[in-house]
Amino acid sequence: MDHIELEKVLPAEIEARSFEIITEELGDIPLIPGTEPIVKRCIHTSADFDYAKNLVFSEGVVKHALNALRNGASIVTDTQMGKAGINKKKLAKYGGEVFCFMSDEDVARAAKEQGTTRATASMDKAAALDQKLIFAIGNAPTALVRLYELIREGRLNPELIIAVPVGFVNVVQSKELILKLEHVPSIVARGRKGGSNIAACICNALLYMLE
Amino acid sequence: MDHIELEKVLPAEIEARSFEIITEELGDIPLIPGTEPIVKRCIHTSADFDYAKNLVFSEGVVKHALNALRNGASIVTDTQMGKAGINKKKLAKYGGEVFCFMSDEDVARAAKEQGTTRATASMDKAAALDQKLIFAIGNAPTALVRLYELIREGRLNPELIIAVPVGFVNVVQSKELILKLEHVPSIVARGRKGGSNIAACICNALLYMLE
């Protein structure tokens, strides 16, 4: 095709071939045993090898998260984009669903009344749910700050916090807050990087590990 | 808050403050005049300054794209996630909408019958639409390859191709194909990086430039 050579890979094999290349290029970079599928999927989603170094896993978090998903935990996101990216069919197989309250009218109203963000108000709404919850936060530092407060106040006990907002204002700090919660299972992308795509892909990596 | 200092920024000012930081850190890196809001929004979305260097803009593309949006062009994405991320309210103000055909049954059937990807079949479906179209491709190299073929065959004349798939198999090559289409307005993230988040944020950057 005009001297641009396309690699001949069958559609069904593209993902496996991508993971091979990632594994090759990671070379000797050490990954925590059991976290490899998550780290590699983040690299697959971003083509950014920084994720080999910036992901922090709390002790035993993968095993705990897999158990939670297997037992029907639901996922709360802070963006519709994150919700769109999560494999909802696989999640439903185990009984879970994905919630995103960001566009809800009651959330917009509460945020306005309280002079806070919709992300903060969304976390309050989620904390009132009576079920096992995984939080996949790829955008709003204020969501993480609110989760920190709710947990400290004993009003929330999440199965997992995926703390991967991206950006420049309070992103780094909000992730460090989550890392201070010693008994809360967490996966954190330390630093500025992350995103709704990363939040969704970590959820999917866990779901695919169940199979 | 336990010695982690949060920056005091009002919710409504977080984005402006982020763009200030990005501008500061870009320093003397030269950006093409008129493309700054797009480049900076990509960095805002990813916290990855590579986008200051890897984005390739065809001659006059920003002006052309803004005109197309102003005149009601619609956007075709290759992921539901990209669709979720685009500001559909702003787009609708000018008469456009967002299409993603990836989950359509007829697309799945066509892909299976032709031994190709759903992304390829989605582009065929889009090419049959009788309206001004912008393609925002953040995931599938096969979508770009098909766009290239459709354009070469004279079956498609898009207003803009946003060519930003991410990944390791045929991603680099598929973007180079789009760059060979000399008379097609394009914004391309050269190399492996990109994603549905980047595709959506380039659409949004253009939409916000209209105001």
PDB file of N, CA and C in Angstrom, chain B residues 16-103:
ATOM      1  N   ALA B  16      -8.885  26.367  33.835  1.00  0.00           N
ATOM      2  CA  ALA B  16      -8.057  27.520  33.452  1.00  0.00           C
ATOM      3  C   ALA B  16      -6.684  27.432  34.126  1.00  0.00           C
ATOM      4  N   ARG B  17      -6.674  27.057  35.399  1.00  0.00           N
ATOM      5  CA  ARG B  17      -5.413  26.922  36.136  1.00  0.00           C
ATOM      6  C   ARG B  17      -4.546  25.818  35.503  1.00  0.00           C
ATOM      7  N   SER B  18      -5.180  24.730  35.087  1.00  0.00           N
ATOM      8  CA  SER B  18      -4.438  23.638  34.440  1.00  0.00           C
ATOM      9  C   SER B  18      -3.773  24.123  33.156  1.00  0.00           C
ATOM     10  N   PHE B  19      -4.526  24.870  32.359  1.00  0.00           N
ATOM     11  CA  PHE B  19      -3.967  25.372  31.106  1.00  0.00           C
ATOM     12  C   PHE B  19      -2.827  26.361  31.360  1.00  0.00           C
ATOM     13  N   GLU B  20      -2.911  27.133  32.427  1.00  0.00           N
ATOM     14  CA  GLU B  20      -1.804  28.023  32.810  1.00  0.00           C
ATOM     15  C   GLU B  20      -0.528  27.221  33.080  1.00  0.00           C
ATOM     16  N   ILE B  21      -0.696  26.134  33.859  1.00  0.00           N
ATOM     17  CA  ILE B  21       0.461  25.298  34.206  1.00  0.00           C
ATOM     18  C   ILE B  21       1.057  24.677  32.938  1.00  0.00           C
ATOM     19  N   ILE B  22       0.182  24.194  32.058  1.00  0.00           N
ATOM     20  CA  ILE B  22       0.655  23.580  30.808  1.00  0.00           C
ATOM     21  C   ILE B  22       1.431  24.611  29.976  1.00  0.00           C
ATOM     22  N   THR B  23       0.885  25.802  29.852  1.00  0.00           N
ATOM     23  CA  THR B  23       1.546  26.866  29.080  1.00  0.00           C
ATOM     24  C   THR B  23       2.917  27.188  29.656  1.00  0.00           C
ATOM     25  N   GLU B  24       2.957  27.310  30.994  1.00  0.00           N
ATOM     26  CA  GLU B  24       4.226  27.553  31.697  1.00  0.00           C
ATOM     27  C   GLU B  24       5.246  26.473  31.375  1.00  0.00           C
ATOM     28  N   GLU B  25       4.822  25.207  31.506  1.00  0.00           N
ATOM     29  CA  GLU B  25       5.776  24.105  31.358  1.00  0.00           C
ATOM     30  C   GLU B  25       6.174  23.863  29.915  1.00  0.00           C
ATOM     31  N   LEU B  26       5.317  24.256  28.982  1.00  0.00           N
ATOM     32  CA  LEU B  26       5.687  24.150  27.567  1.00  0.00           C
ATOM     33  C   LEU B  26       6.852  25.088  27.262  1.00  0.00           C
ATOM     34  N   GLY B  27       6.896  26.198  27.983  1.00  0.00           N
ATOM     35  CA  GLY B  27       8.014  27.133  27.816  1.00  0.00           C
ATOM     36  C   GLY B  27       8.199  27.532  26.369  1.00  0.00           C
ATOM     37  N   ASP B  28       9.374  27.263  25.849  1.00  0.00           N
ATOM     38  CA  ASP B  28       9.711  27.719  24.493  1.00  0.00           C
ATOM     39  C   ASP B  28       9.395  26.706  23.398  1.00  0.00           C
ATOM     40  N   ILE B  29       8.809  25.572  23.755  1.00  0.00           N
ATOM     41  CA  ILE B  29       8.491  24.593  22.707  1.00  0.00           C
ATOM     42  C   ILE B  29       7.560  25.251  21.696  1.00  0.00           C
ATOM     43  N   PRO B  30       7.963  25.270  20.397  1.00  0.00           N
ATOM     44  CA  PRO B  30       7.149  25.986  19.407  1.00  0.00           C
ATOM     45  C   PRO B  30       5.897  25.194  19.024  1.00  0.00           C
ATOM     46  N   LEU B  31       4.748  25.869  19.033  1.00  0.00           N
ATOM     47  CA  LEU B  31       3.508  25.259  18.546  1.00  0.00           C
ATOM     48  C   LEU B  31       3.064  26.024  17.302  1.00  0.00           C
ATOM     49  N   ILE B  32       2.405  25.320  16.391  1.00  0.00           N
ATOM     50  CA  ILE B  32       1.919  25.977  15.168  1.00  0.00           C
ATOM     51  C   ILE B  32       0.818  26.963  15.550  1.00  0.00           C
ATOM     52  N   PRO B  33       0.949  28.228  15.141  1.00  0.00           N
ATOM     53  CA  PRO B  33      -0.076  29.224  15.487  1.00  0.00           C
ATOM     54  C   PRO B  33      -1.478  28.737  15.107  1.00  0.00           C
ATOM     55  N   GLY B  34      -2.416  28.873  16.016  1.00  0.00           N
ATOM     56  CA  GLY B  34      -3.792  28.452  15.751  1.00  0.00           C
ATOM     57  C   GLY B  34      -4.095  27.049  16.236  1.00  0.00           C
ATOM     58  N   THR B  35      -3.049  26.268  16.523  1.00  0.00           N
ATOM     59  CA  THR B  35      -3.281  24.895  16.986  1.00  0.00           C
ATOM     60  C   THR B  35      -3.118  24.770  18.505  1.00  0.00           C
ATOM     61  N   GLU B  36      -2.711  25.862  19.155  1.00  0.00           N
ATOM     62  CA  GLU B  36      -2.376  25.780  20.584  1.00  0.00           C
ATOM     63  C   GLU B  36      -3.501  25.198  21.444  1.00  0.00           C
ATOM     64  N   PRO B  37      -4.764  25.634  21.245  1.00  0.00           N
ATOM     65  CA  PRO B  37      -5.808  25.106  22.134  1.00  0.00           C
ATOM     66  C   PRO B  37      -5.973  23.589  22.004  1.00  0.00           C
ATOM     67  N   ILE B  38      -5.671  23.067  20.813  1.00  0.00           N
ATOM     68  CA  ILE B  38      -5.814  21.622  20.579  1.00  0.00           C
ATOM     69  C   ILE B  38      -4.661  20.871  21.250  1.00  0.00           C
ATOM     70  N   VAL B  39      -3.452  21.347  21.007  1.00  0.00           N
ATOM     71  CA  VAL B  39      -2.273  20.695  21.600  1.00  0.00           C
ATOM     72  C   VAL B  39      -2.375  20.719  23.129  1.00  0.00           C
ATOM     73  N   LYS B  40      -2.728  21.874  23.670  1.00  0.00           N
ATOM     74  CA  LYS B  40      -2.797  21.990  25.128  1.00  0.00           C
ATOM     75  C   LYS B  40      -3.902  21.127  25.719  1.00  0.00           C
ATOM     76  N   ARG B  41      -5.018  20.987  25.002  1.00  0.00           N
ATOM     77  CA  ARG B  41      -6.080  20.124  25.535  1.00  0.00           C
ATOM     78  C   ARG B  41      -5.664  18.659  25.507  1.00  0.00           C
ATOM     79  N   CYS B  42      -4.874  18.258  24.516  1.00  0.00           N
ATOM     80  CA  CYS B  42      -4.362  16.876  24.508  1.00  0.00           C
ATOM     81  C   CYS B  42      -3.447  16.637  25.712  1.00  0.00           C
ATOM     82  N   ILE B  43      -2.633  17.631  26.029  1.00  0.00           N
ATOM     83  CA  ILE B  43      -1.751  17.499  27.196  1.00  0.00           C
ATOM     84  C   ILE B  43      -2.594  17.502  28.477  1.00  0.00           C
ATOM     85  N   HIS B  44      -3.612  18.317  28.503  1.00  0.00           N
ATOM     86  CA  HIS B  44      -4.531  18.389  29.647  1.00  0.00           C
ATOM     87  C   HIS B  44      -5.219  17.044  29.890  1.00  0.00           C
ATOM     88  N   THR B  45      -5.520  16.344  28.822  1.00  0.00           N
ATOM     89  CA  THR B  45      -6.255  15.077  28.896  1.00  0.00           C
ATOM     90  C   THR B  45      -5.362  13.906  29.290  1.00  0.00           C
ATOM     91  N   SER B  46      -4.054  14.043  29.063  1.00  0.00           N
ATOM     92  CA  SER B  46      -3.145  12.910  29.227  1.00  0.00           C
ATOM     93  C   SER B  46      -2.003  13.182  30.197  1.00  0.00           C
ATOM     94  N   ALA B  47      -1.804  14.449  30.540  1.00  0.00           N
ATOM     95  CA  ALA B  47      -0.601  14.857  31.302  1.00  0.00           C
ATOM     96  C   ALA B  47       0.673  14.388  30.601  1.00  0.00           C
ATOM     97  N   ASP B  48       0.603  14.297  29.285  1.00  0.00           N
ATOM     98  CA  ASP B  48       1.729  13.773  28.506  1.00  0.00           C
ATOM     99  C   ASP B  48       2.173  14.849  27.501  1.00  0.00           C
ATOM    100  N   PHE B  49       3.346  15.410  27.765  1.00  0.00           N
ATOM    101  CA  PHE B  49       3.839  16.506  26.928  1.00  0.00           C
ATOM    102  C   PHE B  49       4.340  16.039  25.565  1.00  0.00           C
ATOM    103  N   ASP B  50       4.357  14.739  25.316  1.00  0.00           N
ATOM    104  CA  ASP B  50       4.673  14.249  23.964  1.00  0.00           C
ATOM    105  C   ASP B  50       3.740  14.857  22.921  1.00  0.00           C
ATOM    106  N   TYR B  51       2.519  15.198  23.330  1.00  0.00           N
ATOM    107  CA  TYR B  51       1.572  15.741  22.358  1.00  0.00           C
ATOM    108  C   TYR B  51       1.978  17.126  21.846  1.00  0.00           C
ATOM    109  N   ALA B  52       2.946  17.742  22.504  1.00  0.00           N
ATOM    110  CA  ALA B  52       3.473  19.012  21.974  1.00  0.00           C
ATOM    111  C   ALA B  52       4.299  18.762  20.724  1.00  0.00           C
ATOM    112  N   LYS B  53       4.699  17.501  20.533  1.00  0.00           N
ATOM    113  CA  LYS B  53       5.605  17.193  19.420  1.00  0.00           C
ATOM    114  C   LYS B  53       5.040  16.228  18.391  1.00  0.00           C
ATOM    115  N   ASN B  54       4.087  15.383  18.796  1.00  0.00           N
ATOM    116  CA  ASN B  54       3.672  14.329  17.868  1.00  0.00           C
ATOM    117  C   ASN B  54       2.436  14.669  17.019  1.00  0.00           C
ATOM    118  N   LEU B  55       1.804  15.804  17.284  1.00  0.00           N
ATOM    119  CA  LEU B  55       0.600  16.135  16.500  1.00  0.00           C
ATOM    120  C   LEU B  55       0.978  16.801  15.176  1.00  0.00           C
ATOM    121  N   VAL B  56       0.435  16.252  14.094  1.00  0.00           N
ATOM    122  CA  VAL B  56       0.694  16.792  12.756  1.00  0.00           C
ATOM    123  C   VAL B  56      -0.613  17.365  12.214  1.00  0.00           C
ATOM    124  N   PHE B  57      -0.578  18.632  11.830  1.00  0.00           N
ATOM    125  CA  PHE B  57      -1.774  19.311  11.326  1.00  0.00           C
ATOM    126  C   PHE B  57      -1.608  19.557   9.828  1.00  0.00           C
ATOM    127  N   SER B  58      -2.590  19.140   9.034  1.00  0.00           N
ATOM    128  CA  SER B  58      -2.500  19.460   7.604  1.00  0.00           C
ATOM    129  C   SER B  58      -2.752  20.957   7.423  1.00  0.00           C
ATOM    130  N   GLU B  59      -2.256  21.471   6.325  1.00  0.00           N
ATOM    131  CA  GLU B  59      -2.358  22.907   6.006  1.00  0.00           C
ATOM    132  C   GLU B  59      -3.802  23.423   6.129  1.00  0.00           C
ATOM    133  N   GLY B  60      -4.008  24.403   6.989  1.00  0.00           N
ATOM    134  CA  GLY B  60      -5.323  25.054   7.082  1.00  0.00           C
ATOM    135  C   GLY B  60      -6.408  24.217   7.748  1.00  0.00           C
ATOM    136  N   VAL B  61      -6.007  23.117   8.397  1.00  0.00           N
ATOM    137  CA  VAL B  61      -7.005  22.173   8.892  1.00  0.00           C
ATOM    138  C   VAL B  61      -7.913  22.762   9.973  1.00  0.00           C
ATOM    139  N   VAL B  62      -7.357  23.597  10.837  1.00  0.00           N
ATOM    140  CA  VAL B  62      -8.170  24.084  11.961  1.00  0.00           C
ATOM    141  C   VAL B  62      -9.306  24.961  11.438  1.00  0.00           C
ATOM    142  N   LYS B  63      -8.975  25.870  10.530  1.00  0.00           N
ATOM    143  CA  LYS B  63      -9.994  26.754   9.959  1.00  0.00           C
ATOM    144  C   LYS B  63     -11.068  25.929   9.235  1.00  0.00           C
ATOM    145  N   HIS B  64     -10.611  24.961   8.465  1.00  0.00           N
ATOM    146  CA  HIS B  64     -11.549  24.117   7.719  1.00  0.00           C
ATOM    147  C   HIS B  64     -12.458  23.334   8.669  1.00  0.00           C
ATOM    148  N   ALA B  65     -11.871  22.779   9.734  1.00  0.00           N
ATOM    149  CA  ALA B  65     -12.651  21.977  10.682  1.00  0.00           C
ATOM    150  C   ALA B  65     -13.676  22.839  11.416  1.00  0.00           C
ATOM    151  N   LEU B  66     -13.262  24.050  11.789  1.00  0.00           N
ATOM    152  CA  LEU B  66     -14.190  24.939  12.491  1.00  0.00           C
ATOM    153  C   LEU B  66     -15.368  25.306  11.588  1.00  0.00           C
ATOM    154  N   ASN B  67     -15.072  25.561  10.324  1.00  0.00           N
ATOM    155  CA  ASN B  67     -16.158  25.839   9.372  1.00  0.00           C
ATOM    156  C   ASN B  67     -17.101  24.658   9.245  1.00  0.00           C
ATOM    157  N   ALA B  68     -16.545  23.474   9.159  1.00  0.00           N
ATOM    158  CA  ALA B  68     -17.376  22.269   9.015  1.00  0.00           C
ATOM    159  C   ALA B  68     -18.290  22.113  10.226  1.00  0.00           C
ATOM    160  N   LEU B  69     -17.735  22.299  11.426  1.00  0.00           N
ATOM    161  CA  LEU B  69     -18.549  22.167  12.638  1.00  0.00           C
ATOM    162  C   LEU B  69     -19.633  23.243  12.667  1.00  0.00           C
ATOM    163  N   ARG B  70     -19.245  24.460  12.303  1.00  0.00           N
ATOM    164  CA  ARG B  70     -20.197  25.574  12.287  1.00  0.00           C
ATOM    165  C   ARG B  70     -21.344  25.293  11.321  1.00  0.00           C
ATOM    166  N   ASN B  71     -21.035  24.546  10.269  1.00  0.00           N
ATOM    167  CA  ASN B  71     -22.058  24.230   9.272  1.00  0.00           C
ATOM    168  C   ASN B  71     -22.749  22.897   9.509  1.00  0.00           C
ATOM    169  N   GLY B  72     -22.617  22.369  10.740  1.00  0.00           N
ATOM    170  CA  GLY B  72     -23.427  21.209  11.102  1.00  0.00           C
ATOM    171  C   GLY B  72     -22.819  19.853  10.825  1.00  0.00           C
ATOM    172  N   ALA B  73     -21.504  19.791  10.616  1.00  0.00           N
ATOM    173  CA  ALA B  73     -20.883  18.478  10.402  1.00  0.00           C
ATOM    174  C   ALA B  73     -21.135  17.569  11.599  1.00  0.00           C
ATOM    175  N   SER B  74     -21.291  16.284  11.331  1.00  0.00           N
ATOM    176  CA  SER B  74     -21.404  15.290  12.396  1.00  0.00           C
ATOM    177  C   SER B  74     -20.072  14.577  12.585  1.00  0.00           C
ATOM    178  N   ILE B  75     -19.950  13.876  13.696  1.00  0.00           N
ATOM    179  CA  ILE B  75     -18.691  13.201  14.036  1.00  0.00           C
ATOM    180  C   ILE B  75     -18.919  11.697  14.109  1.00  0.00           C
ATOM    181  N   VAL B  76     -18.024  10.927  13.499  1.00  0.00           N
ATOM    182  CA  VAL B  76     -18.067   9.465  13.569  1.00  0.00           C
ATOM    183  C   VAL B  76     -16.886   8.997  14.416  1.00  0.00           C
ATOM    184  N   THR B  77     -17.150   8.224  15.458  1.00  0.00           N
ATOM    185  CA  THR B  77     -16.066   7.682  16.286  1.00  0.00           C
ATOM    186  C   THR B  77     -15.965   6.174  16.091  1.00  0.00           C
ATOM    187  N   ASP B  78     -14.850   5.622  16.523  1.00  0.00           N
ATOM    188  CA  ASP B  78     -14.683   4.168  16.458  1.00  0.00           C
ATOM    189  C   ASP B  78     -14.770   3.511  17.837  1.00  0.00           C
ATOM    190  N   THR B  79     -15.194   4.264  18.840  1.00  0.00           N
ATOM    191  CA  THR B  79     -15.459   3.657  20.164  1.00  0.00           C
ATOM    192  C   THR B  79     -16.621   4.390  20.836  1.00  0.00           C
ATOM    193  N   GLN B  80     -17.337   3.624  21.669  1.00  0.00           N
ATOM    194  CA  GLN B  80     -18.400   4.247  22.479  1.00  0.00           C
ATOM    195  C   GLN B  80     -17.773   5.215  23.472  1.00  0.00           C
ATOM    196  N   MET B  81     -16.543   4.907  23.884  1.00  0.00           N
ATOM    197  CA  MET B  81     -15.857   5.761  24.832  1.00  0.00           C
ATOM    198  C   MET B  81     -15.571   7.140  24.221  1.00  0.00           C
ATOM    199  N   GLY B  82     -15.116   7.142  22.975  1.00  0.00           N
ATOM    200  CA  GLY B  82     -14.902   8.414  22.290  1.00  0.00           C
ATOM    201  C   GLY B  82     -16.206   9.190  22.187  1.00  0.00           C
ATOM    202  N   LYS B  83     -17.267   8.488  21.827  1.00  0.00           N
ATOM    203  CA  LYS B  83     -18.581   9.131  21.723  1.00  0.00           C
ATOM    204  C   LYS B  83     -18.991   9.736  23.067  1.00  0.00           C
ATOM    205  N   ALA B  84     -18.756   8.969  24.143  1.00  0.00           N
ATOM    206  CA  ALA B  84     -19.140   9.452  25.475  1.00  0.00           C
ATOM    207  C   ALA B  84     -18.380  10.722  25.847  1.00  0.00           C
ATOM    208  N   GLY B  85     -17.142  10.843  25.355  1.00  0.00           N
ATOM    209  CA  GLY B  85     -16.300  11.956  25.765  1.00  0.00           C
ATOM    210  C   GLY B  85     -16.541  13.260  25.004  1.00  0.00           C
ATOM    211  N   ILE B  86     -17.196  13.169  23.865  1.00  0.00           N
ATOM    212  CA  ILE B  86     -17.414  14.380  23.055  1.00  0.00           C
ATOM    213  C   ILE B  86     -18.568  15.203  23.624  1.00  0.00           C
ATOM    214  N   ASN B  87     -18.399  16.499  23.643  1.00  0.00           N
ATOM    215  CA  ASN B  87     -19.435  17.401  24.158  1.00  0.00           C
ATOM    216  C   ASN B  87     -20.589  17.490  23.153  1.00  0.00           C
ATOM    217  N   LYS B  88     -21.546  16.598  23.323  1.00  0.00           N
ATOM    218  CA  LYS B  88     -22.632  16.460  22.343  1.00  0.00           C
ATOM    219  C   LYS B  88     -23.606  17.639  22.374  1.00  0.00           C
ATOM    220  N   LYS B  89     -23.692  18.290  23.538  1.00  0.00           N
ATOM    221  CA  LYS B  89     -24.585  19.447  23.642  1.00  0.00           C
ATOM    222  C   LYS B  89     -24.055  20.594  22.774  1.00  0.00           C
ATOM    223  N   LYS B  90     -22.754  20.840  22.888  1.00  0.00           N
ATOM    224  CA  LYS B  90     -22.143  21.914  22.082  1.00  0.00           C
ATOM    225  C   LYS B  90     -22.252  21.582  20.590  1.00  0.00           C
ATOM    226  N   LEU B  91     -21.978  20.335  20.251  1.00  0.00           N
ATOM    227  CA  LEU B  91     -22.046  19.919  18.846  1.00  0.00           C
ATOM    228  C   LEU B  91     -23.452  20.120  18.292  1.00  0.00           C
ATOM    229  N   ALA B  92     -24.460  19.764  19.106  1.00  0.00           N
ATOM    230  CA  ALA B  92     -25.863  19.862  18.672  1.00  0.00           C
ATOM    231  C   ALA B  92     -26.269  21.311  18.417  1.00  0.00           C
ATOM    232  N   LYS B  93     -25.633  22.244  19.132  1.00  0.00           N
ATOM    233  CA  LYS B  93     -25.935  23.667  18.936  1.00  0.00           C
ATOM    234  C   LYS B  93     -25.730  24.080  17.477  1.00  0.00           C
ATOM    235  N   TYR B  94     -24.777  23.413  16.810  1.00  0.00           N
ATOM    236  CA  TYR B  94     -24.478  23.745  15.416  1.00  0.00           C
ATOM    237  C   TYR B  94     -25.141  22.772  14.436  1.00  0.00           C
ATOM    238  N   GLY B  95     -25.855  21.791  15.004  1.00  0.00           N
ATOM    239  CA  GLY B  95     -26.609  20.882  14.142  1.00  0.00           C
ATOM    240  C   GLY B  95     -25.984  19.508  13.964  1.00  0.00           C
ATOM    241  N   GLY B  96     -24.801  19.280  14.559  1.00  0.00           N
ATOM    242  CA  GLY B  96     -24.140  17.989  14.380  1.00  0.00           C
ATOM    243  C   GLY B  96     -24.527  16.978  15.447  1.00  0.00           C
ATOM    244  N   GLU B  97     -24.265  15.709  15.164  1.00  0.00           N
ATOM    245  CA  GLU B  97     -24.422  14.669  16.184  1.00  0.00           C
ATOM    246  C   GLU B  97     -23.233  13.711  16.122  1.00  0.00           C
ATOM    247  N   VAL B  98     -23.145  12.809  17.104  1.00  0.00           N
ATOM    248  CA  VAL B  98     -22.038  11.846  17.110  1.00  0.00           C
ATOM    249  C   VAL B  98     -22.575  10.459  16.800  1.00  0.00           C
ATOM    250  N   PHE B  99     -21.913   9.781  15.862  1.00  0.00           N
ATOM    251  CA  PHE B  99     -22.261   8.402  15.530  1.00  0.00           C
ATOM    252  C   PHE B  99     -21.143   7.461  15.947  1.00  0.00           C
ATOM    253  N   CYS B 100     -21.531   6.327  16.525  1.00  0.00           N
ATOM    254  CA  CYS B 100     -20.584   5.219  16.686  1.00  0.00           C
ATOM    255  C   CYS B 100     -21.326   3.948  16.325  1.00  0.00           C
ATOM    256  N   PHE B 101     -20.866   3.287  15.282  1.00  0.00           N
ATOM    257  CA  PHE B 101     -21.582   2.122  14.766  1.00  0.00           C
ATOM    258  C   PHE B 101     -21.007   0.800  15.275  1.00  0.00           C
ATOM    259  N   MET B 102     -20.033   0.877  16.182  1.00  0.00           N
ATOM    260  CA  MET B 102     -19.281  -0.322  16.567  1.00  0.00           C
ATOM    261  C   MET B 102     -20.150  -1.423  17.196  1.00  0.00           C
ATOM    262  N   SER B 103     -21.209  -1.032  17.889  1.00  0.00           N
ATOM    263  CA  SER B 103     -22.039  -2.052  18.555  1.00  0.00           C
ATOM    264  C   SER B 103     -23.251  -2.441  17.718  1.00  0.00           C
TER     265      SER B 103
END
